[in-house]
Short mmCIF file of C-alpha atoms in Angstrom, two decimals:
data_model
loop_
_atom_site.label_atom_id
_atom_site.label_comp_id
_atom_site.label_asym_id
_atom_site.label_seq_id
_atom_site.Cartn_x
_atom_site.Cartn_y
_atom_site.Cartn_z
CA UNK A 1 41.97 1.47 -50.31
CA UNK A 2 38.75 0.17 -51.84
CA UNK A 3 36.50 3.10 -50.97
CA UNK A 4 33.58 1.64 -52.95
CA UNK A 5 33.06 -0.80 -50.09
CA UNK A 6 32.26 1.95 -47.58
CA UNK A 7 28.73 2.28 -46.25
CA UNK A 8 27.57 5.02 -43.91
CA UNK A 9 24.42 4.44 -41.85
CA UNK A 10 22.62 7.64 -40.84
CA UNK A 11 19.18 8.70 -39.72
CA UNK A 12 16.69 9.16 -42.54
CA UNK A 13 15.97 12.73 -41.42
CA UNK A 14 19.60 13.77 -42.04
CA UNK A 15 19.77 16.09 -39.01
CA UNK A 16 22.23 14.33 -36.68
CA UNK A 17 25.28 16.47 -35.93
CA UNK A 18 27.35 13.32 -35.55
CA UNK A 19 26.18 11.91 -38.89
CA UNK A 20 27.04 15.26 -40.47
CA UNK A 21 30.53 15.17 -38.97
CA UNK A 22 31.21 11.72 -40.44
CA UNK A 23 29.69 12.64 -43.82
CA UNK A 24 31.96 15.71 -43.95
CA UNK A 25 34.97 13.58 -43.01
CA UNK A 26 34.30 11.16 -45.87
CA UNK A 27 33.82 14.01 -48.33
CA UNK A 28 37.04 15.68 -47.19
CA UNK A 29 38.82 12.38 -47.78
CA UNK A 30 37.27 12.27 -51.27
CA UNK A 31 36.08 8.72 -50.61
CA UNK A 32 33.07 7.28 -52.37
CA UNK A 33 30.50 5.74 -50.06
CA UNK A 34 26.93 4.49 -49.96
CA UNK A 35 24.47 6.21 -47.64
CA UNK A 36 22.11 3.83 -45.85
CA UNK A 37 19.26 5.43 -43.94
CA UNK A 38 17.45 4.25 -40.83
CA UNK A 39 14.08 5.44 -39.53
CA UNK A 40 15.04 6.41 -36.00
CA UNK A 41 11.47 7.23 -35.01
CA UNK A 42 10.51 3.67 -35.90
CA UNK A 43 13.53 2.53 -33.85
CA UNK A 44 15.09 0.71 -36.78
CA UNK A 45 18.45 1.31 -35.13
CA UNK A 46 17.39 -1.06 -32.32
CA UNK A 47 16.49 -3.92 -34.64
CA UNK A 48 18.75 -6.98 -34.27
CA UNK A 49 20.39 -6.57 -37.68
CA UNK A 50 21.61 -3.05 -37.00
CA UNK A 51 22.28 -3.70 -33.31
CA UNK A 52 24.60 -6.55 -34.22
CA UNK A 53 26.35 -4.35 -36.79
CA UNK A 54 26.81 -1.18 -34.72
CA UNK A 55 27.07 -2.71 -31.22
CA UNK A 56 25.70 0.51 -29.68
CA UNK A 57 22.51 1.00 -31.77
CA UNK A 58 23.74 4.51 -32.56
CA UNK A 59 24.21 6.43 -35.76
CA UNK A 60 26.35 7.04 -37.61
CA UNK A 61 27.95 3.67 -38.24
CA UNK A 62 30.60 3.21 -40.91
CA UNK A 63 31.20 -0.17 -42.55
CA UNK A 64 34.43 -0.73 -44.45
CA UNK A 65 35.46 -4.12 -45.79
CA UNK A 66 33.37 -5.95 -43.21
CA UNK A 67 34.50 -3.79 -40.27
CA UNK A 68 31.75 -1.74 -38.60
CA UNK A 69 32.47 1.25 -36.39
CA UNK A 70 30.17 3.74 -34.65
CA UNK A 71 30.91 7.05 -32.85
CA UNK A 72 31.80 9.88 -35.22
CA UNK A 73 35.08 10.83 -33.56
CA UNK A 74 36.29 7.22 -33.65
CA UNK A 75 35.27 7.01 -37.31
CA UNK A 76 37.26 10.15 -38.14
CA UNK A 77 40.37 8.72 -36.48
CA UNK A 78 39.90 5.46 -38.39
CA UNK A 79 39.58 7.31 -41.70
CA UNK A 80 42.78 9.23 -41.03
CA UNK A 81 44.57 5.93 -40.49
CA UNK A 82 43.29 4.08 -43.56
CA UNK A 83 43.31 7.07 -45.94
CA UNK A 84 45.94 9.64 -44.87
CA UNK A 85 45.56 11.62 -48.10
CA UNK A 86 44.43 13.99 -49.54
CA UNK A 87 43.08 15.73 -46.43
CA UNK A 88 44.09 15.06 -42.85
CA UNK A 89 41.17 15.18 -40.45
CA UNK A 90 43.32 15.90 -37.40
CA UNK A 91 46.33 18.20 -36.91
CA UNK A 92 49.76 16.75 -37.56
CA UNK A 93 51.23 18.26 -34.39
CA UNK A 94 50.88 15.87 -31.45
CA UNK A 95 49.62 18.47 -28.97
CA UNK A 96 47.26 20.11 -31.42
CA UNK A 97 45.89 16.68 -32.32
CA UNK A 98 45.34 15.95 -28.64
CA UNK A 99 43.61 19.33 -28.23
CA UNK A 100 41.33 18.59 -31.19
CA UNK A 101 40.32 15.29 -29.61
CA UNK A 102 39.79 17.03 -26.26
CA UNK A 103 37.49 19.56 -27.94
CA UNK A 104 35.52 16.82 -29.70
CA UNK A 105 35.03 14.89 -26.47
CA UNK A 106 33.99 18.05 -24.60
CA UNK A 107 31.47 19.08 -27.26
CA UNK A 108 29.89 15.62 -26.99
CA UNK A 109 29.82 15.36 -23.20
CA UNK A 110 29.57 18.71 -21.43
CA UNK A 111 27.06 20.68 -23.50
CA UNK A 112 24.05 18.36 -23.43
CA UNK A 113 21.78 21.19 -22.25
CA UNK A 114 22.53 23.16 -25.43
CA UNK A 115 21.81 20.13 -27.59
CA UNK A 116 18.52 19.65 -25.73
CA UNK A 117 17.32 23.26 -25.92
CA UNK A 118 18.78 23.96 -29.36
CA UNK A 119 18.52 20.63 -31.24
CA UNK A 120 20.35 20.30 -34.53
CA UNK A 121 17.14 20.26 -36.56
CA UNK A 122 16.92 24.03 -35.97
CA UNK A 123 19.76 24.37 -38.47
CA UNK A 124 17.49 22.96 -41.17
CA UNK A 125 13.91 23.73 -40.19
CA UNK A 126 13.81 27.06 -38.38
CA UNK A 127 13.64 28.66 -34.98
CA UNK A 128 12.52 27.43 -31.57
CA UNK A 129 10.43 30.08 -29.85
CA UNK A 130 11.68 29.47 -26.33
CA UNK A 131 14.42 31.32 -24.45
CA UNK A 132 17.46 29.47 -23.21
CA UNK A 133 17.33 28.37 -19.58
CA UNK A 134 19.85 29.66 -17.05
CA UNK A 135 21.72 26.35 -17.23
CA UNK A 136 21.86 26.54 -21.01
CA UNK A 137 23.08 30.14 -20.90
CA UNK A 138 25.86 29.08 -18.55
CA UNK A 139 26.83 26.32 -21.01
CA UNK A 140 26.76 28.83 -23.88
CA UNK A 141 29.16 31.06 -21.94
CA UNK A 142 31.53 28.10 -21.56
CA UNK A 143 31.22 27.35 -25.28
CA UNK A 144 32.04 30.92 -26.26
CA UNK A 145 35.00 31.02 -23.86
CA UNK A 146 36.51 27.85 -25.31
CA UNK A 147 35.88 28.86 -28.92
CA UNK A 148 37.32 32.33 -28.38
CA UNK A 149 40.39 30.97 -26.63
CA UNK A 150 41.13 28.40 -29.36
CA UNK A 151 40.41 30.73 -32.30
CA UNK A 152 43.17 33.15 -31.45
CA UNK A 153 43.45 36.39 -33.38
CA UNK A 154 40.46 35.73 -35.60
CA UNK A 155 41.97 32.56 -37.06
CA UNK A 156 40.09 30.86 -39.90
CA UNK A 157 40.54 27.45 -38.28
CA UNK A 158 41.28 26.08 -34.84
CA UNK A 159 44.73 24.66 -35.50
CA UNK A 160 46.09 26.51 -38.53
CA UNK A 161 44.75 24.16 -41.18
CA UNK A 162 41.19 22.84 -41.21
CA UNK A 163 40.38 19.80 -39.07
CA UNK A 164 37.21 17.84 -38.35
CA UNK A 165 37.12 19.59 -34.97
CA UNK A 166 36.29 22.78 -36.89
CA UNK A 167 33.16 21.15 -38.28
CA UNK A 168 32.14 19.87 -34.85
CA UNK A 169 32.61 23.27 -33.19
CA UNK A 170 30.81 25.08 -36.01
CA UNK A 171 27.82 22.73 -35.71
CA UNK A 172 27.50 23.47 -32.01
CA UNK A 173 27.76 27.21 -32.56
CA UNK A 174 25.31 27.08 -35.46
CA UNK A 175 22.62 25.59 -33.22
CA UNK A 176 22.53 29.04 -31.64
CA UNK A 177 23.18 31.13 -34.73
CA UNK A 178 20.46 29.45 -36.79
CA UNK A 179 17.99 30.08 -34.00
CA UNK A 180 18.78 33.78 -33.79
CA UNK A 181 20.45 33.55 -30.39
CA UNK A 182 23.31 35.93 -29.73
CA UNK A 183 26.65 34.69 -31.04
CA UNK A 184 29.69 37.01 -31.03
CA UNK A 185 30.38 38.39 -34.51
CA UNK A 186 33.80 36.75 -34.77
CA UNK A 187 32.37 33.32 -33.98
CA UNK A 188 29.43 33.86 -36.33
CA UNK A 189 31.91 34.65 -39.13
CA UNK A 190 33.81 31.47 -38.26
CA UNK A 191 30.62 29.42 -38.61
CA UNK A 192 29.91 30.96 -42.01
CA UNK A 193 33.42 30.10 -43.19
CA UNK A 194 33.01 26.51 -42.10
CA UNK A 195 29.59 26.31 -43.72
CA UNK A 196 31.12 27.41 -47.02
CA UNK A 197 33.24 24.27 -47.34
CA UNK A 198 32.22 21.99 -50.20
CA UNK A 199 31.91 19.03 -47.83
CA UNK A 200 29.48 20.91 -45.58
CA UNK A 201 27.52 22.23 -48.54
CA UNK A 202 27.12 18.68 -49.82
CA UNK A 203 25.48 17.71 -46.52
CA UNK A 204 23.26 20.77 -46.47
CA UNK A 205 22.14 20.09 -50.06
CA UNK A 206 20.54 16.76 -49.07
CA UNK A 207 16.75 17.00 -49.37
CA UNK A 208 14.94 16.90 -46.04
CA UNK A 209 11.32 16.84 -44.98
CA UNK A 210 10.38 19.14 -42.12
CA UNK A 211 8.83 17.29 -39.17
CA UNK A 212 5.08 17.52 -38.78
CA UNK A 213 3.87 20.19 -36.36
CA UNK A 214 1.76 18.75 -33.53
#
């Protein structure tokens, strides 16, 4: 495939968990791509040019040979189809692949309260000095239950070999870990292993400007 034609549109602050997931997927595929940034605070993602490209006005959006696609999980599936090697993003086993997709969908839909009270920018810019609400604590309990059940026996990865679902789960857990909230030691070690991947390090090495304090 002609990877030089890939563009990835992300927020200019480089803090979106979904943008990170897609960036990691491209790096794992060893595909070259151009990063295009949008000022989300200025609502550049709602301008007609980007709206017409992305359809949903969301980031990230990937453009490959004239085809534009948003939603990070859909992008990962697309990349696995067009570039099967060198690294698969999803498990080869049918049921494990289905479970990975289930986990991705759940992380994006059922844990909104965690994303609200522990936004991803905490990973880059420091702690939030507010305790978790009762609803958020209940969501955290569900998160720990699922993670513990899927990471059986202290496994390094969810499904034997690494998958993009590992990055997505680690990001959610790291919202808590980076803030100093309690995370079980085994899950904290899992996050550190995921954060040691070259693809994740490449994302973390991007220069960011901390938001102004009001």
